[in-house]
Tab-separated table of C-alpha atoms in Angstrom:
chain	number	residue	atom	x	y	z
A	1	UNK	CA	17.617	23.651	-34.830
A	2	UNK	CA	19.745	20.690	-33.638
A	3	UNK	CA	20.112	17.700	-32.105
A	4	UNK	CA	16.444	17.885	-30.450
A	5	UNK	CA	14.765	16.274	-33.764
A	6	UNK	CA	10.744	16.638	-34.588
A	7	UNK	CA	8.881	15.294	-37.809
A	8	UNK	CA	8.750	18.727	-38.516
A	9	UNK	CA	6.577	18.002	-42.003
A	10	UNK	CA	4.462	16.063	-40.435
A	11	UNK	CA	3.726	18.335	-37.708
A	12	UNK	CA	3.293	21.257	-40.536
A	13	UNK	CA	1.359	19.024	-42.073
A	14	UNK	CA	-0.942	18.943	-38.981
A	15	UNK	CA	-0.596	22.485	-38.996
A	16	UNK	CA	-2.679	23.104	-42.232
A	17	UNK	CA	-4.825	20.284	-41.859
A	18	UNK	CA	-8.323	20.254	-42.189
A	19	UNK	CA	-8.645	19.153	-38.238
A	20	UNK	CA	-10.335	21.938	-35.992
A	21	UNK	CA	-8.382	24.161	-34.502
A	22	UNK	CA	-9.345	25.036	-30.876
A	23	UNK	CA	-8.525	28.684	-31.020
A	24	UNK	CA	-7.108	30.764	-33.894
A	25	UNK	CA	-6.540	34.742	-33.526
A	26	UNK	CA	-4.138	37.313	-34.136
A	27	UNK	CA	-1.427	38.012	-30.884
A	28	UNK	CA	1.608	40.261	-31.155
A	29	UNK	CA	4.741	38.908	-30.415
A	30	UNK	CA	7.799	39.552	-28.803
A	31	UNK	CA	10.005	36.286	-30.040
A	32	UNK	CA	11.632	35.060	-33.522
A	33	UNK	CA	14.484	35.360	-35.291
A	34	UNK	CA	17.206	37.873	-34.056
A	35	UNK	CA	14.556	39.144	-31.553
A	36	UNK	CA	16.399	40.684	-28.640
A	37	UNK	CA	16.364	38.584	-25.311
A	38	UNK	CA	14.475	41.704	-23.863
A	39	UNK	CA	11.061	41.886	-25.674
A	40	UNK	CA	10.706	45.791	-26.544
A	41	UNK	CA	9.131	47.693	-28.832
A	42	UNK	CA	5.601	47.055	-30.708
A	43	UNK	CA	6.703	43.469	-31.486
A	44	UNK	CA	5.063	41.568	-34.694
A	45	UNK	CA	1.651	40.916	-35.247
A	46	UNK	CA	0.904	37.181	-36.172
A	47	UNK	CA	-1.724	34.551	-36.576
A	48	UNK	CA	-1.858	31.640	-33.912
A	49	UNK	CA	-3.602	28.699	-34.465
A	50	UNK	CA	-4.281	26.436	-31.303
A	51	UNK	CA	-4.767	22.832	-32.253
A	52	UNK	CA	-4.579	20.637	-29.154
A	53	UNK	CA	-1.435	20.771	-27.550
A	54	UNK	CA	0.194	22.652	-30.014
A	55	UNK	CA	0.506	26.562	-30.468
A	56	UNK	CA	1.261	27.261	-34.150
A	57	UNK	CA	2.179	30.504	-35.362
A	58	UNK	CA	1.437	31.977	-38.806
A	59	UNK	CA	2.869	35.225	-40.796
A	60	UNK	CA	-0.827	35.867	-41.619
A	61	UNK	CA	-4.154	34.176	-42.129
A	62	UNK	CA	-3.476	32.815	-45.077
A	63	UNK	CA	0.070	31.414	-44.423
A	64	UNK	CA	0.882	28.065	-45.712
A	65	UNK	CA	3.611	27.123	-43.602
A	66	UNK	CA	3.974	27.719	-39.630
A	67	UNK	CA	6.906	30.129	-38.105
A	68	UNK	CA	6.758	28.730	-35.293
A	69	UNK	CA	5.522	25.729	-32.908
A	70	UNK	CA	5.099	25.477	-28.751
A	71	UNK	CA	4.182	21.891	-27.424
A	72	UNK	CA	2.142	23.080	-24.399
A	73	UNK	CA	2.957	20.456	-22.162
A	74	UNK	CA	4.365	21.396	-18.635
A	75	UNK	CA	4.409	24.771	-18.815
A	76	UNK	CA	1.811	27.674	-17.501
A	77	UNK	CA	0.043	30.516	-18.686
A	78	UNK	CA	-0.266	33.842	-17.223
A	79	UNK	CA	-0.829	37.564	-17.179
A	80	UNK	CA	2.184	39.543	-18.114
A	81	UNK	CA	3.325	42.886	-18.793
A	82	UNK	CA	3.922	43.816	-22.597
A	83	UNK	CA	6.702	46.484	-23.419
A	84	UNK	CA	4.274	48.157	-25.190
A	85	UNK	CA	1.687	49.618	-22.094
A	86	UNK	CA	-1.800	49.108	-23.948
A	87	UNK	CA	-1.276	45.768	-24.607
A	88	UNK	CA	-3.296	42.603	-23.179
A	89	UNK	CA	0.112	40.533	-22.453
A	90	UNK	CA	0.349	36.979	-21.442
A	91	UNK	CA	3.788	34.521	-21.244
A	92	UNK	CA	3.440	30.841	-21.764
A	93	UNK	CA	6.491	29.960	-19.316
A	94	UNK	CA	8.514	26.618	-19.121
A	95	UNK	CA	10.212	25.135	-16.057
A	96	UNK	CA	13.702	24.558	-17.610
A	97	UNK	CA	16.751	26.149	-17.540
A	98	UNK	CA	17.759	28.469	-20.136
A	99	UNK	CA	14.378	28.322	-21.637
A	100	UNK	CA	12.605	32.199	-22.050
A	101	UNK	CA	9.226	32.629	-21.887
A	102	UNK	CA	7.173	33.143	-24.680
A	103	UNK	CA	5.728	36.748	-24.535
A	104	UNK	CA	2.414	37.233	-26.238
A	105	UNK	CA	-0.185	40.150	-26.256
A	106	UNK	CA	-3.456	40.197	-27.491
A	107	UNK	CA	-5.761	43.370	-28.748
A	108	UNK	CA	-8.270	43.326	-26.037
A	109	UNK	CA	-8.907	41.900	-22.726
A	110	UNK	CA	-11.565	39.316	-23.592
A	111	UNK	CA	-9.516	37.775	-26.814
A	112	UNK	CA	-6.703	37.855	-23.593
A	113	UNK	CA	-8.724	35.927	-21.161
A	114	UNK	CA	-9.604	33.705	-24.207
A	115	UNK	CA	-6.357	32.811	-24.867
A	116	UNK	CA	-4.831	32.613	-21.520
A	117	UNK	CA	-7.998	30.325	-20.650
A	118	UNK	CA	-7.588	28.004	-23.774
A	119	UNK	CA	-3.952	27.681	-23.676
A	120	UNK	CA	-4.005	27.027	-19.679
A	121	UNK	CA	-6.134	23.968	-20.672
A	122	UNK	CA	-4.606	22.908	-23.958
A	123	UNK	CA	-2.417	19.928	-22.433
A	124	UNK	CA	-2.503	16.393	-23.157
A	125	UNK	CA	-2.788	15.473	-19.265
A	126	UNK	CA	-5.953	17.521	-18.473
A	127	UNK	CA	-7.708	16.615	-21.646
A	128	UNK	CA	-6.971	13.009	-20.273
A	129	UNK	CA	-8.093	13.944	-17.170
A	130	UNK	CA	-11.553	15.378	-17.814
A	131	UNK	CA	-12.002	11.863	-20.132
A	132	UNK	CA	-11.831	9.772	-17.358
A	133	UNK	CA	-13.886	11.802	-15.264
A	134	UNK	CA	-16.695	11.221	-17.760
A	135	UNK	CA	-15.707	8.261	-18.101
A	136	UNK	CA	-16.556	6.992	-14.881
A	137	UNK	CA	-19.887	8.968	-14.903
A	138	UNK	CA	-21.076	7.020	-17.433
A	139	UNK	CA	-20.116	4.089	-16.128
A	140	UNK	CA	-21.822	4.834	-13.455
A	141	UNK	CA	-25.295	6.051	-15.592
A	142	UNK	CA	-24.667	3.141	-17.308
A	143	UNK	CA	-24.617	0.625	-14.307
A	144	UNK	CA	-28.402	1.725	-13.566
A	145	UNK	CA	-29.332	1.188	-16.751
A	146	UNK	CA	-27.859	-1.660	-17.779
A	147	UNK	CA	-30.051	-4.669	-17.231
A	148	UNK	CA	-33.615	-3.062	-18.451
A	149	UNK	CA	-31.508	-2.373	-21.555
A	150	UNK	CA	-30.378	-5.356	-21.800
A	151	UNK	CA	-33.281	-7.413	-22.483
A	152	UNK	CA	-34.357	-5.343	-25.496
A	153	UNK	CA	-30.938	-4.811	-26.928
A	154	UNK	CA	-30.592	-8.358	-27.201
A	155	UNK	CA	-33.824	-9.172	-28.922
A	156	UNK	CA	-33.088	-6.422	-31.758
A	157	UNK	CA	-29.611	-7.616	-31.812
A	158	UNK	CA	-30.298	-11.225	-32.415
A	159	UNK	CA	-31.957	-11.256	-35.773
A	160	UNK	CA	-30.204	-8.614	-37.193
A	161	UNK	CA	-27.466	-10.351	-39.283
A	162	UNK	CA	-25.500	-8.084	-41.667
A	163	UNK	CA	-25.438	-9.249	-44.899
A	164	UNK	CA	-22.703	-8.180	-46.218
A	165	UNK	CA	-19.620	-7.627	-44.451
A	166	UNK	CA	-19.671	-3.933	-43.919
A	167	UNK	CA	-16.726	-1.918	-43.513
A	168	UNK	CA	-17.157	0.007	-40.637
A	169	UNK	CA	-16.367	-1.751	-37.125
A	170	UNK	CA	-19.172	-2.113	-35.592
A	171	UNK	CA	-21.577	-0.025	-34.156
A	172	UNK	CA	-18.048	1.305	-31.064
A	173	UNK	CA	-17.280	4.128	-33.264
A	174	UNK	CA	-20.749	5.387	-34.508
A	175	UNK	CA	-20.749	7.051	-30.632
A	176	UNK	CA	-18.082	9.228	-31.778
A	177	UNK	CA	-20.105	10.584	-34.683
A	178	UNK	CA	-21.811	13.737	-34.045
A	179	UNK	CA	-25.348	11.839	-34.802
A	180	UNK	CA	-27.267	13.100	-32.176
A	181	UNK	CA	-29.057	10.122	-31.644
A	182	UNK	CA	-27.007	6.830	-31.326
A	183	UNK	CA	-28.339	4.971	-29.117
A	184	UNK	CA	-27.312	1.660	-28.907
A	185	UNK	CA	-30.492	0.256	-30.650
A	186	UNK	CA	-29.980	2.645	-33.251
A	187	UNK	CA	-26.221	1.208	-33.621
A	188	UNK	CA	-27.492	-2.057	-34.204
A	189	UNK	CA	-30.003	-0.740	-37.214
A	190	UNK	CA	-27.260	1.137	-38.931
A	191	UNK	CA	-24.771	-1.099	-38.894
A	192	UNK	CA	-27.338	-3.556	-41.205
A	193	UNK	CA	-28.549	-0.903	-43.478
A	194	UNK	CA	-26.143	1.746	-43.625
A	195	UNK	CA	-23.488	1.621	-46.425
A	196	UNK	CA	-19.693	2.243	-45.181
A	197	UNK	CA	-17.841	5.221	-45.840
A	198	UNK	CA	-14.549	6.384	-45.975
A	199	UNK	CA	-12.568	9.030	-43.860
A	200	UNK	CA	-10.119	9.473	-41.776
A	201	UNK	CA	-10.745	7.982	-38.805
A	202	UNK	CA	-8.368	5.402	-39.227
A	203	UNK	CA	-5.944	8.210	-39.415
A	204	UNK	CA	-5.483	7.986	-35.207
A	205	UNK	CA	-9.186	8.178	-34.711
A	206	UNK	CA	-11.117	6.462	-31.847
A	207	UNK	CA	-11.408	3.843	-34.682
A	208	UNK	CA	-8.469	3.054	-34.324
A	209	UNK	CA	-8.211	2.166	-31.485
A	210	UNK	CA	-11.491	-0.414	-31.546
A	211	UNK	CA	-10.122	-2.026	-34.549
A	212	UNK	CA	-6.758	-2.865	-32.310
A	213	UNK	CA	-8.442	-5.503	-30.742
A	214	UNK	CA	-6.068	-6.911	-28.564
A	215	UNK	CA	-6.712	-4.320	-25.592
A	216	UNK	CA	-5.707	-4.900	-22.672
A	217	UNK	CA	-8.404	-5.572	-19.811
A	218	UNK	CA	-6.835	-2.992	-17.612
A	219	UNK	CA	-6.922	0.521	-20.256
A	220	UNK	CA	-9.445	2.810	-18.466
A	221	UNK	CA	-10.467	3.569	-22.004
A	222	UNK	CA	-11.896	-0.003	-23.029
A	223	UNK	CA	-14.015	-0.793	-20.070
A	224	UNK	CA	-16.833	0.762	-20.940
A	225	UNK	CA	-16.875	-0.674	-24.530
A	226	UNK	CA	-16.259	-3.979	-23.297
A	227	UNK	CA	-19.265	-3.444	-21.409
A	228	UNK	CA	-21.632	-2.952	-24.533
A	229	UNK	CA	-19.622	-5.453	-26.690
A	230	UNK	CA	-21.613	-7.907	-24.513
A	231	UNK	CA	-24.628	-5.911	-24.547
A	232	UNK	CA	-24.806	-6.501	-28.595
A	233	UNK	CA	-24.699	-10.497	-27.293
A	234	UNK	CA	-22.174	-13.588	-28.226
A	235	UNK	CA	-23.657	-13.632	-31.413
A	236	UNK	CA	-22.828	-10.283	-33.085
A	237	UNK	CA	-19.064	-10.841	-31.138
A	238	UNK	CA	-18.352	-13.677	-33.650
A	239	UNK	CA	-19.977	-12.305	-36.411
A	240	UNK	CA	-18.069	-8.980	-35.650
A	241	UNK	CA	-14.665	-11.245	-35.067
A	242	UNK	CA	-15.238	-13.196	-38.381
A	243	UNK	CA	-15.810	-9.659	-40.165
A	244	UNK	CA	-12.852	-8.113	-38.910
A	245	UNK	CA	-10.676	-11.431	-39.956
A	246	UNK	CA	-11.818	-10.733	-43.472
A	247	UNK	CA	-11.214	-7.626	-43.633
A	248	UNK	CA	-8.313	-7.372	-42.281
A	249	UNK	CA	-6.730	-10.625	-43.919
A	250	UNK	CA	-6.997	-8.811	-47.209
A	251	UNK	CA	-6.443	-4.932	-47.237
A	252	UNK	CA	-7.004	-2.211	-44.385
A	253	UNK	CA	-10.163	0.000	-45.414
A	254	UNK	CA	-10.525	3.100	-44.049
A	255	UNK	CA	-13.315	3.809	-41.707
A	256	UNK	CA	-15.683	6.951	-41.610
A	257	UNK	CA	-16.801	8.792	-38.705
A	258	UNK	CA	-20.065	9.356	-40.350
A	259	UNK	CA	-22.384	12.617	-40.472
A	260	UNK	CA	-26.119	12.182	-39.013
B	1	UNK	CA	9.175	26.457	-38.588
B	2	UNK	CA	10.811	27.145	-35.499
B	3	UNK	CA	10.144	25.211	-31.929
B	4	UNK	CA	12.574	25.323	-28.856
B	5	UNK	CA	14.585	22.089	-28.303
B	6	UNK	CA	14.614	22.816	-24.367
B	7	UNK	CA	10.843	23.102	-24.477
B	8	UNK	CA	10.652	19.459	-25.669
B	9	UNK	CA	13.624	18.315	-23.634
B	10	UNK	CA	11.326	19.260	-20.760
B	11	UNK	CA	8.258	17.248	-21.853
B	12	UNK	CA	10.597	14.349	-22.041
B	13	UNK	CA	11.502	14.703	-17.893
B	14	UNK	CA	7.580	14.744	-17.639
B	15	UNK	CA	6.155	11.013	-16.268
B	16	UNK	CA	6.278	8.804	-19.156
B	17	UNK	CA	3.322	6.972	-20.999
B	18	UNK	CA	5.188	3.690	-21.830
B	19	UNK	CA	9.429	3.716	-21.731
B	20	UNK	CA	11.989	0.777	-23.613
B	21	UNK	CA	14.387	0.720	-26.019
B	22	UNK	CA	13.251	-0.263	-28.846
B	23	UNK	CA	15.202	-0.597	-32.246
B	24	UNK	CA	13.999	2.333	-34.357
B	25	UNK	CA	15.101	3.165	-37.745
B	26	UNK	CA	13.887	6.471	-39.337
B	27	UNK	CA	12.850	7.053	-43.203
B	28	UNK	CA	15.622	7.671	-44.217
B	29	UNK	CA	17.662	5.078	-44.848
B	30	UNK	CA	20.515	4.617	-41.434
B	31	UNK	CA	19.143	7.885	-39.862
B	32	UNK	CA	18.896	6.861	-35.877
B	33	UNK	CA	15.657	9.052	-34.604
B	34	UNK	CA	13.814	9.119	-31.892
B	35	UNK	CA	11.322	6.485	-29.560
B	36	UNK	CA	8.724	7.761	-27.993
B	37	UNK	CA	6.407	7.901	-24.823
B	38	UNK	CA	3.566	10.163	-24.324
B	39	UNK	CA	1.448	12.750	-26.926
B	40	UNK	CA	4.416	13.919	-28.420
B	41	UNK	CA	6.964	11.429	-27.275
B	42	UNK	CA	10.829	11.914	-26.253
B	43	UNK	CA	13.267	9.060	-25.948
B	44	UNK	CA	14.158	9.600	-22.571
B	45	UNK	CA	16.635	9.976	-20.715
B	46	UNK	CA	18.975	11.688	-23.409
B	47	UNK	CA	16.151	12.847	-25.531
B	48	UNK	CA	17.267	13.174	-29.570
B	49	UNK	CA	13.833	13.325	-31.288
B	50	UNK	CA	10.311	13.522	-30.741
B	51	UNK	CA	7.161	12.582	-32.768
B	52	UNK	CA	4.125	14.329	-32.919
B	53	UNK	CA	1.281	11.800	-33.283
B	54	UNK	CA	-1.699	13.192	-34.370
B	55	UNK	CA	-2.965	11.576	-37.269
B	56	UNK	CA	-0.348	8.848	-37.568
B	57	UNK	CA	-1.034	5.009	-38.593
B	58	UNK	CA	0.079	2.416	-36.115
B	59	UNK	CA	0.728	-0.638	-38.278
B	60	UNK	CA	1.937	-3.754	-37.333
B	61	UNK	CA	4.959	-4.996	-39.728
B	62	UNK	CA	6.327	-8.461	-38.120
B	63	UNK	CA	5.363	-10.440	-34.862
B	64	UNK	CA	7.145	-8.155	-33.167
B	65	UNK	CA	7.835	-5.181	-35.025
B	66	UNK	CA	5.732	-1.825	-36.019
B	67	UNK	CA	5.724	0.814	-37.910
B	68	UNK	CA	4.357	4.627	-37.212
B	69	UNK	CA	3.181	6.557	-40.667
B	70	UNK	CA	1.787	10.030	-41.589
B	71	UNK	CA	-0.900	11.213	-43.678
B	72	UNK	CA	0.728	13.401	-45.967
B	73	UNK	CA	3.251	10.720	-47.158
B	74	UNK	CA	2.305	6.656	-45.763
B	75	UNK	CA	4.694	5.268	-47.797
B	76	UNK	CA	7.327	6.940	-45.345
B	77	UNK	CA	8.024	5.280	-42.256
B	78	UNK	CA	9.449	4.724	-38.865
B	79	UNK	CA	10.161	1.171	-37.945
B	80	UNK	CA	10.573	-0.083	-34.484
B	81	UNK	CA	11.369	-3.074	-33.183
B	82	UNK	CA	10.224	-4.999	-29.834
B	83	UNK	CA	11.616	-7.822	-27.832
B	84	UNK	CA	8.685	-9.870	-27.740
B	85	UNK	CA	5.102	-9.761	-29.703
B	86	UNK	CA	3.594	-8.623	-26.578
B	87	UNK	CA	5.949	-5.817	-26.102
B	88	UNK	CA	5.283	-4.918	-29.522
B	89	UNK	CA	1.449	-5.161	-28.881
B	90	UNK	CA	1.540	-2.693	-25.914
B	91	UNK	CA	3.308	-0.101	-28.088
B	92	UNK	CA	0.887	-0.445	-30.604
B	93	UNK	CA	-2.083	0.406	-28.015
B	94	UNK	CA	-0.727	2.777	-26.648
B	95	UNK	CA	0.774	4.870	-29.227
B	96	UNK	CA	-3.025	4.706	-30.835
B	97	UNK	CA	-4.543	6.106	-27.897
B	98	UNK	CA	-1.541	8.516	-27.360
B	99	UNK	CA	-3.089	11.570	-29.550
B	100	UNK	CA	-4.873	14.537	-29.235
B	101	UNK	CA	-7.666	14.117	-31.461
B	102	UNK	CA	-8.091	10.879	-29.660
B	103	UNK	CA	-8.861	12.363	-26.485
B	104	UNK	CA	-11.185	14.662	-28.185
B	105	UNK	CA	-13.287	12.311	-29.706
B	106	UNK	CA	-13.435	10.518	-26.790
B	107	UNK	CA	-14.537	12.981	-24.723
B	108	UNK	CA	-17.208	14.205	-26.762
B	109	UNK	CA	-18.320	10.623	-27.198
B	110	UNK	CA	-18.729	10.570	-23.401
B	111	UNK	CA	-20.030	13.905	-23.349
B	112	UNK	CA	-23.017	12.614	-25.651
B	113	UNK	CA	-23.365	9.661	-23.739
B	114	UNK	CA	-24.012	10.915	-20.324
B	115	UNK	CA	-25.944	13.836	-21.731
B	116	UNK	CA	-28.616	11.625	-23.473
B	117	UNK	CA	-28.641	9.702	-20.108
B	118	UNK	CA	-29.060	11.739	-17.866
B	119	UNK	CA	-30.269	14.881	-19.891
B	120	UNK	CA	-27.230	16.952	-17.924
B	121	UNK	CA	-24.321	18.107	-19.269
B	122	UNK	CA	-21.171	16.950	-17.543
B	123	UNK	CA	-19.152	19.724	-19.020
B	124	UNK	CA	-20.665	22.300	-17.376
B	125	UNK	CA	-19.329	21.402	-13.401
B	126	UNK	CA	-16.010	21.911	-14.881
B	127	UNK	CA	-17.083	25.377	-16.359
B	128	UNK	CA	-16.081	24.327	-19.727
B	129	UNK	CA	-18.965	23.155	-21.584
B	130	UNK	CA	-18.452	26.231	-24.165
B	131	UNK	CA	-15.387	25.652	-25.020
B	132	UNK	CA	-15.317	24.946	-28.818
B	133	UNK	CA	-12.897	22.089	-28.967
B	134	UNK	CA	-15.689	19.883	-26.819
B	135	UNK	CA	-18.210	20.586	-29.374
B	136	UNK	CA	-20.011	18.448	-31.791
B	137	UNK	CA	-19.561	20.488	-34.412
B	138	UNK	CA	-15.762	20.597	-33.299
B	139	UNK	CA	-16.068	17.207	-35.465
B	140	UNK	CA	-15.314	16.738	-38.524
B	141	UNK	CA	-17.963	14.841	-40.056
């Protein structure tokens, strides 16, 4: 390893964490310790784990600690030819000097088009970029909406007065929970009758980010949110503000992404 | 576990996020590591470190300090240190909204969004409304 440092157990960490991974299977490869620069021969069969960005191999299934890592970021994925003729190849190359590509092969051609498909798309940047396509989509939904909405929201929104603080941020995050109804009247009900949980959303979670609350005007991301902080009306802002001063003057609770 | 040092000096030539120098000190106590721009975030331009930041806690430590933690030990952290409280404020934002699982989460927010809208989903123009990772059930509830 070297002078390039990681937080390797942090990342291993990830590695084994509960979070889902986006594509997990077993691919034969070509690379590893004293592997010659040529791939030949049959290679070794591991487990790979895709979770986001990052490729993780495994010795097996039920490995508990990576071999090895590739950040997928600025590299590409394509169709390559394996030593070994039968094999479903692909190589995940980087654009830097010195740097080999990483040979991999999988058993069949669908699990190959799987991989080469999910890796190809496994980058920060195009995950980012597909957001803020639907971002603006709803924005745009939204827009057309907006003002019949309004009127209602408002009326639900002004008598309902929490009472007690609870300790989820208000209603922002619920949309990230896979409820499959949270509409923004619904939002308003939970948050007074709901009890709080716990999880890990504060953990880097959306949640996160809405409990920062000094965003700035311009981040694509907050637009929209600003948008239906003044849908829920003046009222629930300051009650929301005085909430969060509260809570966060005395200790940081963790908030929950919670079930349906 | 074993990663390639080149691959990650690349991703630190790649357009950065958010770039300063900012006073860092590691765990460890007088251990220089890295700064970072980006999902996983070189100190550019000589690169010496990177951190991944999926699942990290973004905590603010001073007026113009912060501190970037990890789940499996909180109590261990990397301080950095701004020039100004608003310096320190941008670093905060963005190093929240810098990871993966943010992304996710957001998009499948929007995904849900526009679908009960407009009863379409807007995955499926980009061919990739299958794909697991945009899921629901992707979530962990």
């Amino acid at each position: 390893m070297g002078a390039m440092k990681l937080n390797e157990r942090s990342v291993a960490h990830y590695a084994l964490s509960d979070s889902p991974a986006d594509h997990t299977g077993f691919l034969r490869t070509w690379g590893g310790p004293g592997a010659p620069p040529t791939p030949s021969g049959t290679g070794r069969r591991c487990w790979f784990v895709l979770k986001g960005n990052l490729l993780f191999s495994f010795e097996s299934r039920e490995s508990r600690a990576p071999l090895s890592l590739v950040v997928l970021e600025g590299c590409t994925v394509e169709l390559a030819e394996a030593p070994v003729s039968e094999e479903f190849a692909f190589a995940i190359r980087f654009d830097a000097p010195g740097v080999r590509p990483h040979l991999l092969a999988a058993d069949g051609p669908a699990a190959q088009e799987a991989w080469v498909k999910a890796l190809s798309r496994a980058s920060f940047g195009y995950m980012r970029l597909v957001v803020r396509e639907l971002e603006s989509q709803l924005r745009d939904a939204r827009h057309s909406l907006a003002l019949q909405r309004h009127s209602s929201w408002k009326a639900t929104g002004g008598h309902c007065k929490p009472q007690a603080p609870d300790r989820r941020s208000p209603g922002l995050e619920n949309g990230h929970s896979p409820s499959k109804d949270c509409s923004p009247m619904d939002l308003v009900e939970e948050r007074c009758s709901r009890p709080a949980g716990r999880g890990l959303a504060e953990w880097q979670g959306p949640a996160s980010h809405f409990l920062g609350r000094r965003q700035s005007p311009s981040c694509p991301e907050t637009s929209y949110f600003s948008t239906l902080h003044n849908w829920y009306g003046e009222e629930i802002m300051e009650l929301r503000q005085r909430w969060l001063q509260r809570v966060w003057g005395s200790q940081p609770e963790r908030e929950k992404q919670d079930g349906p | 576990m074993r990663y390639n040092e080149k691959e990650l000096q690349a991703l630190s030539r790649q357009p950065a996020e958010l770039a300063a120098e900012l006073g860092m000190r590691g765990p460890k106590k007088g251990s220089g590591e890295p700064a970072l721009t980006g999902p996983l975030a070189p100190l550019c331009p000589q690169p010496v470190g990177a951190l991944l930041l999926e699942r990290c806690r973004v905590t603010q430590e001073e007026p113009s300090g912060f501190s970037i933690s990890f789940m499996e030990d909180p109590e261990r952290k990397y301080h950095f240190q701004c020039c100004s409280e608003e310096q320190c404020q941008e670093w905060m934002g963005a190093l929240r909204r810098a990871s993966y699982e943010f992304m996710r989460r957001s998009l499948i927010f929007y995904r849900n969004e526009i679908q009960k809208m407009t009863g379409k989903d807007p995955l499926e123009q980009f061919g990739i409304s299958e794909e697991a990772r945009f899921q629901l059930g992707g979530l962990k509830a």
